Short mmCIF file of C-alpha atoms in Angstrom, two decimals:
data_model
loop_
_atom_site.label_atom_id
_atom_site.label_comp_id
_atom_site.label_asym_id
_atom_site.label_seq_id
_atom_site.Cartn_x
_atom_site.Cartn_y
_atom_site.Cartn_z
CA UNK I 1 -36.75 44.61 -51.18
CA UNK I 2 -36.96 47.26 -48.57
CA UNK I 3 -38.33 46.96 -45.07
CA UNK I 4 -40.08 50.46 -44.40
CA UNK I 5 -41.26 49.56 -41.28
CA UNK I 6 -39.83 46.51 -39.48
CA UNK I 7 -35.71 46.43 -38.95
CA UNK I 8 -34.47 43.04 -40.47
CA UNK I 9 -33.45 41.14 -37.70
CA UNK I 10 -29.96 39.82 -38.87
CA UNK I 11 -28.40 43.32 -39.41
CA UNK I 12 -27.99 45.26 -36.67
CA UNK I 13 -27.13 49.34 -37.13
CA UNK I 14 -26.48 51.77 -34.76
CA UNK I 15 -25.71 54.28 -38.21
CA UNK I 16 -28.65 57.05 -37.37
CA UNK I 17 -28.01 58.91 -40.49
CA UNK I 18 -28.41 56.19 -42.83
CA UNK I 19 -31.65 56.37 -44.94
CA UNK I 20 -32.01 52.00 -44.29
CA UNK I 21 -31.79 52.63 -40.06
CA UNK I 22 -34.88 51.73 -38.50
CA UNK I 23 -34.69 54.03 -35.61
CA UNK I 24 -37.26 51.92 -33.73
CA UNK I 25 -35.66 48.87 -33.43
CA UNK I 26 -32.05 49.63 -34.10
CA UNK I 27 -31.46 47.80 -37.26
CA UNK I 28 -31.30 47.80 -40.80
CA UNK I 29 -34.53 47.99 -43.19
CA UNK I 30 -32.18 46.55 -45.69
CA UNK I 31 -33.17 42.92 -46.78
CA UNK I 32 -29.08 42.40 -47.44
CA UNK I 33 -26.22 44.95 -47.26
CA UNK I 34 -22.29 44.98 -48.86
CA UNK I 35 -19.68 44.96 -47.31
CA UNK I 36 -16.50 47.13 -49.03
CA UNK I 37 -13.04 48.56 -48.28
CA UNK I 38 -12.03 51.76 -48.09
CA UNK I 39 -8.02 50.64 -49.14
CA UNK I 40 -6.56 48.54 -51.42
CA UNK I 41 -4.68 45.85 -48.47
CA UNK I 42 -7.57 44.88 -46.17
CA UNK I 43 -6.09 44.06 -42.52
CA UNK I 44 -8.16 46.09 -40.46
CA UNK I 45 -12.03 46.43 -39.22
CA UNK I 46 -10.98 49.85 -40.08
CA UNK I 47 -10.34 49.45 -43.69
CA UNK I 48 -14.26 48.34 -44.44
CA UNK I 49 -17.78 49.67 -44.85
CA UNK I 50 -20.92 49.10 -45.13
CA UNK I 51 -21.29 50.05 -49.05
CA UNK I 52 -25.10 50.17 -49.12
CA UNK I 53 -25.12 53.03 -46.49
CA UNK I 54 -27.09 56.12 -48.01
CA UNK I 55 -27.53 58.95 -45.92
CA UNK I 56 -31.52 60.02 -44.94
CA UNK I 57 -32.55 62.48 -43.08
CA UNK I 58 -34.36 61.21 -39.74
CA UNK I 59 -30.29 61.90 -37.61
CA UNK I 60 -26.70 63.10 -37.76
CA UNK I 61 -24.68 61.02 -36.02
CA UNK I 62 -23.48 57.73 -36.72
CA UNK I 63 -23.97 56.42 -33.71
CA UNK I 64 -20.47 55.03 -33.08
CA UNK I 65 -19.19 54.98 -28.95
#
């Protein structure tokens, strides 16, 4: 189920190009998300992702400082 208006409240994004970021309220319209990895030996924040990102069209940056 997708939030269209509201952010859900336990994800947090700052991802701007996603099609799920709620630009209002700086979350996630996502009811859940999955988590992946981009390599095969996970021992880094760097070596996962959010796997339901889908990029939309309301920005073109990710956001990331």
């Amino acid at each position: 189920m997708k939030r269209e208006i509201n952010g859900n409240p336990s994800i947090k994004c700052s991802v701007d190009s996603c099609a799920y970021h709620a630009a209002t309220t700086g979350m996630c319209t996502l009811q859940e998300i999955s988590v992946g990895c981009t390599c095969k030996d996970v021992s880094k924040c760097e070596s996962t992702e959010c796997a339901s990102f889908q990029l939309g069209n309301h920005g073109t940056t990710c956001g990331c400082k």
